[in-house]
Amino acid sequence: MNAESFLKQRLVCVAVIDKVDDAVPLAEALLAGGLNCIEVTFRTAGAAGSIAAIREKVSQISVGAGTLLTAEQVKQAIGAGAQFGVSPGLSEAVMEIANERDFPIFPGVITPTEVMRALDLGAKHLKFFPAETFGGVNALKALAGPFGHTGVKFIPTGGINAALLPNYLAVPQVAAIGGSWMAEKKLVAEKNWKQITSLTAEPMKIISAVKI
Ligand code: 3PG
């Protein structure tokens, strides 16, 4: 699958999963809310196991690995079955191994220089992170200006919630939005799958209204 196919629904749920046993019910809760894309962050010991479990048991959802900081983590993510990778920043070592393995990767950028470096390294889908802290939708629009013709697309992430979605989705260079608000760590720890499903259904409804 290519990079675009994972972003078709225009929303990526960023999840921090401590217990591998929570991975499958969480993926099912997102699916029940209508979302078929999850990014499991490499911030916990259970990340690789969670990705493998979701790949094995919940085939309808696309699974990415997030917070990839090193080449070694990219290898682990691919080994676990991740279908795409996300990084908070732009690392040449991460880009190199991802390109070598033909692994779709969305590196993080915030400045024009970083966008140019990312384009040089072959990335076209860039995480704009941390979006809300670094000027939000206005900063993103300004950044998109000189790069629109390059075909670059952004995945703003960081501090975004359902209410902010329409503003971001209106920017033509926005491929998708990333966020953890549908599956906060606390909700996962409480196994509050019902609440996660309803927090997922809400942005999915907003996105389908924006499309009309
Ligand atoms: C990430 O890891 O990509 C961000 O921490 C997600 O940002 P959010 O938690 O503010 O949605």
Tab-separated table of C-alpha atoms and ligand atoms in Angstrom:
chain	number	residue	atom	x	y	z
A	1	MET	CA	0.000	0.000	0.000
A	2	ASN	CA	1.265	3.491	-0.707
A	3	ALA	CA	1.361	6.400	1.747
A	4	GLU	CA	-1.863	8.009	0.498
A	5	SER	CA	-3.943	4.900	1.052
A	6	PHE	CA	-3.364	5.020	4.832
A	7	LEU	CA	-4.513	8.636	4.989
A	8	LYS	CA	-7.693	8.279	2.918
A	9	GLN	CA	-9.999	8.736	5.901
A	10	ARG	CA	-8.074	11.900	6.809
A	11	LEU	CA	-7.614	10.909	10.454
A	12	VAL	CA	-4.908	8.956	12.251
A	13	CYS	CA	-5.406	7.928	15.867
A	14	VAL	CA	-2.131	8.287	17.773
A	15	ALA	CA	-2.125	5.681	20.544
A	16	VAL	CA	0.155	4.991	23.483
A	17	ILE	CA	-0.441	1.389	24.521
A	18	ASP	CA	1.124	0.147	27.743
A	19	LYS	CA	-0.393	-3.330	27.768
A	20	VAL	CA	-0.324	-5.460	24.635
A	21	ASP	CA	-3.666	-6.964	25.718
A	22	ASP	CA	-5.301	-3.569	25.178
A	23	ALA	CA	-4.170	-3.294	21.549
A	24	VAL	CA	-6.848	-5.435	19.878
A	25	PRO	CA	-9.862	-4.042	21.823
A	26	LEU	CA	-8.569	-0.525	21.148
A	27	ALA	CA	-8.303	-1.185	17.400
A	28	GLU	CA	-11.800	-2.682	17.465
A	29	ALA	CA	-13.143	0.374	19.321
A	30	LEU	CA	-11.703	2.696	16.666
A	31	LEU	CA	-13.169	0.565	13.889
A	32	ALA	CA	-16.549	0.620	15.610
A	33	GLY	CA	-16.315	4.415	15.478
A	34	GLY	CA	-15.610	4.243	11.749
A	35	LEU	CA	-11.832	4.830	11.731
A	36	ASN	CA	-9.455	2.409	10.053
A	37	CYS	CA	-6.055	3.890	10.845
A	38	ILE	CA	-4.010	3.692	14.044
A	39	GLU	CA	-0.480	4.821	14.847
A	40	VAL	CA	0.999	2.885	17.756
A	41	THR	CA	3.784	4.953	19.288
A	42	PHE	CA	7.162	3.445	20.143
A	43	ARG	CA	7.077	4.997	23.597
A	44	THR	CA	6.182	1.884	25.503
A	45	ALA	CA	7.695	-1.571	25.758
A	46	GLY	CA	4.442	-2.963	24.354
A	47	ALA	CA	4.545	-1.048	21.049
A	48	ALA	CA	5.920	-3.765	18.766
A	49	GLY	CA	3.758	-6.459	20.384
A	50	SER	CA	0.680	-4.268	20.039
A	51	ILE	CA	1.335	-3.677	16.351
A	52	ALA	CA	1.800	-7.407	15.753
A	53	ALA	CA	-1.380	-8.254	17.673
A	54	ILE	CA	-3.484	-5.749	15.738
A	55	ARG	CA	-2.068	-6.922	12.399
A	56	GLU	CA	-2.903	-10.497	13.291
A	57	LYS	CA	-6.376	-9.994	14.758
A	58	VAL	CA	-7.892	-6.826	13.254
A	59	SER	CA	-7.105	-6.948	9.566
A	60	GLN	CA	-9.522	-4.125	8.620
A	61	ILE	CA	-7.374	-1.476	10.322
A	62	SER	CA	-4.122	-0.035	8.957
A	63	VAL	CA	-1.376	0.030	11.573
A	64	GLY	CA	1.527	2.422	11.677
A	65	ALA	CA	4.389	2.790	14.115
A	66	GLY	CA	4.845	6.235	15.642
A	67	THR	CA	7.598	8.045	17.530
A	68	LEU	CA	10.278	6.341	15.422
A	69	LEU	CA	13.456	8.044	16.574
A	70	THR	CA	16.129	5.616	15.356
A	71	ALA	CA	16.922	3.314	12.450
A	72	GLU	CA	16.764	0.401	14.892
A	73	GLN	CA	13.167	1.281	15.802
A	74	VAL	CA	12.249	1.415	12.108
A	75	LYS	CA	13.587	-2.135	11.741
A	76	GLN	CA	11.622	-3.272	14.818
A	77	ALA	CA	8.465	-1.614	13.492
A	78	ILE	CA	8.798	-3.325	10.112
A	79	GLY	CA	9.513	-6.618	11.872
A	80	ALA	CA	6.332	-6.238	13.930
A	81	GLY	CA	4.289	-5.712	10.773
A	82	ALA	CA	3.817	-1.940	10.799
A	83	GLN	CA	2.511	-0.711	7.450
A	84	PHE	CA	3.815	2.838	7.791
A	85	GLY	CA	5.968	4.875	10.139
A	86	VAL	CA	5.773	8.313	11.730
A	87	SER	CA	8.508	10.332	13.385
A	88	PRO	CA	8.209	13.537	15.429
A	89	GLY	CA	11.220	14.959	13.578
A	90	LEU	CA	13.434	14.521	10.566
A	91	SER	CA	16.280	12.035	10.997
A	92	GLU	CA	18.459	11.075	8.057
A	93	ALA	CA	19.154	7.663	9.599
A	94	VAL	CA	15.410	7.010	9.946
A	95	MET	CA	14.715	8.197	6.388
A	96	GLU	CA	17.560	6.140	4.957
A	97	ILE	CA	16.466	2.810	6.411
A	98	ALA	CA	12.793	3.507	5.591
A	99	ASN	CA	13.671	4.306	1.971
A	100	GLU	CA	15.941	1.276	1.742
A	101	ARG	CA	13.123	-0.997	2.962
A	102	ASP	CA	10.467	0.782	0.880
A	103	PHE	CA	8.605	1.572	4.110
A	104	PRO	CA	6.213	4.560	3.883
A	105	ILE	CA	7.365	7.120	6.436
A	106	PHE	CA	5.978	10.475	7.563
A	107	PRO	CA	8.755	12.531	9.186
A	108	GLY	CA	7.991	15.532	11.365
A	109	VAL	CA	8.719	19.097	10.267
A	110	ILE	CA	7.939	22.581	11.478
A	111	THR	CA	10.160	24.972	9.472
A	112	PRO	CA	10.660	25.662	5.733
A	113	THR	CA	14.243	24.361	5.995
A	114	GLU	CA	12.975	21.072	7.421
A	115	VAL	CA	10.380	20.771	4.643
A	116	MET	CA	13.142	21.258	2.055
A	117	ARG	CA	15.361	18.681	3.738
A	118	ALA	CA	12.462	16.218	3.922
A	119	LEU	CA	11.740	16.687	0.212
A	120	ASP	CA	15.445	16.100	-0.536
A	121	LEU	CA	15.236	12.854	1.422
A	122	GLY	CA	12.288	11.687	-0.638
A	123	ALA	CA	9.380	12.294	1.780
A	124	LYS	CA	6.169	13.816	0.436
A	125	HIS	CA	3.836	13.349	3.418
A	126	LEU	CA	5.106	15.299	6.407
A	127	LYS	CA	3.845	15.415	9.956
A	128	PHE	CA	3.455	19.076	11.006
A	129	PHE	CA	4.280	18.731	14.686
A	130	PRO	CA	3.557	20.060	17.271
A	131	ALA	CA	0.903	21.853	15.246
A	132	GLU	CA	-1.034	23.892	17.810
A	133	THR	CA	2.069	24.993	19.731
A	134	PHE	CA	3.821	26.178	16.572
A	135	GLY	CA	1.149	28.490	15.206
A	136	GLY	CA	-1.642	26.091	14.296
A	137	VAL	CA	-3.535	26.343	11.057
A	138	ASN	CA	-2.224	29.833	10.188
A	139	ALA	CA	1.382	28.703	10.438
A	140	LEU	CA	0.559	25.655	8.345
A	141	LYS	CA	-1.085	27.777	5.637
A	142	ALA	CA	1.980	30.049	5.506
A	143	LEU	CA	4.257	27.016	5.286
A	144	ALA	CA	2.154	25.425	2.549
A	145	GLY	CA	2.413	28.557	0.373
A	146	PRO	CA	5.905	28.117	-1.076
A	147	PHE	CA	5.657	24.317	-1.164
A	148	GLY	CA	2.181	23.720	-2.619
A	149	HIS	CA	3.527	23.156	-6.145
A	150	THR	CA	5.950	20.473	-4.913
A	151	GLY	CA	3.072	18.138	-4.109
A	152	VAL	CA	4.002	18.045	-0.419
A	153	LYS	CA	1.169	17.094	1.958
A	154	PHE	CA	0.947	17.655	5.688
A	155	ILE	CA	-0.393	15.659	8.601
A	156	PRO	CA	-0.842	18.259	11.347
A	157	THR	CA	-0.624	16.668	14.783
A	158	GLY	CA	-0.244	17.949	18.317
A	159	GLY	CA	-2.942	19.623	20.373
A	160	ILE	CA	-5.660	19.069	17.771
A	161	ASN	CA	-9.187	18.006	18.716
A	162	ALA	CA	-12.510	17.488	16.952
A	163	ALA	CA	-13.473	21.193	17.162
A	164	LEU	CA	-10.277	22.238	15.343
A	165	LEU	CA	-10.620	19.659	12.565
A	166	PRO	CA	-12.611	21.679	9.985
A	167	ASN	CA	-10.029	24.513	9.922
A	168	TYR	CA	-7.199	22.105	9.197
A	169	LEU	CA	-9.165	20.015	6.703
A	170	ALA	CA	-9.912	23.166	4.686
A	171	VAL	CA	-6.196	23.576	3.866
A	172	PRO	CA	-5.659	21.868	0.477
A	173	GLN	CA	-2.198	20.601	1.448
A	174	VAL	CA	-3.539	18.751	4.493
A	175	ALA	CA	-3.710	15.016	3.795
A	176	ALA	CA	-4.910	13.969	7.245
A	177	ILE	CA	-4.958	14.997	10.906
A	178	GLY	CA	-3.227	13.096	13.671
A	179	GLY	CA	-4.307	13.099	17.272
A	180	SER	CA	-4.562	11.137	20.459
A	181	TRP	CA	-7.740	12.697	21.813
A	182	MET	CA	-9.930	9.752	20.742
A	183	ALA	CA	-7.818	7.246	22.643
A	184	GLU	CA	-6.164	9.055	25.510
A	185	LYS	CA	-3.893	6.905	27.652
A	186	LYS	CA	-6.314	7.206	30.569
A	187	LEU	CA	-9.252	5.865	28.517
A	188	VAL	CA	-7.133	2.948	27.289
A	189	ALA	CA	-5.937	2.181	30.828
A	190	GLU	CA	-9.579	2.203	32.008
A	191	LYS	CA	-10.548	-0.003	29.031
A	192	ASN	CA	-13.255	2.511	28.240
A	193	TRP	CA	-13.783	1.194	24.693
A	194	LYS	CA	-17.291	2.638	24.470
A	195	GLN	CA	-16.046	6.160	25.104
A	196	ILE	CA	-13.208	5.666	22.600
A	197	THR	CA	-15.729	4.566	19.971
A	198	SER	CA	-17.876	7.619	20.569
A	199	LEU	CA	-14.852	9.993	20.575
A	200	THR	CA	-13.879	8.434	17.225
A	201	ALA	CA	-17.333	8.613	15.665
A	202	GLU	CA	-17.495	12.370	16.359
A	203	PRO	CA	-14.542	13.445	14.146
A	204	MET	CA	-15.517	10.870	11.508
A	205	LYS	CA	-18.899	12.606	11.278
A	206	ILE	CA	-17.209	16.004	10.975
A	207	ILE	CA	-14.919	14.692	8.236
A	208	SER	CA	-17.781	13.274	6.197
A	209	ALA	CA	-19.653	16.591	6.490
A	210	VAL	CA	-16.555	18.478	5.278
A	211	LYS	CA	-16.356	16.210	2.216
A	212	ILE	CA	-19.864	17.154	1.017
B	1	3PG	C1	2.104	12.566	18.769
B	1	3PG	O1	2.684	11.791	19.419
B	1	3PG	O2	2.049	12.535	17.533
B	1	3PG	C2	1.425	13.638	19.483
B	1	3PG	O3	1.792	13.599	20.829
B	1	3PG	C3	-0.033	13.548	19.368
B	1	3PG	O4	-0.446	14.769	19.724
B	1	3PG	P1	-1.703	14.959	20.681
B	1	3PG	O5	-1.465	13.996	21.826
B	1	3PG	O6	-1.622	16.398	21.123
B	1	3PG	O7	-2.909	14.644	19.879
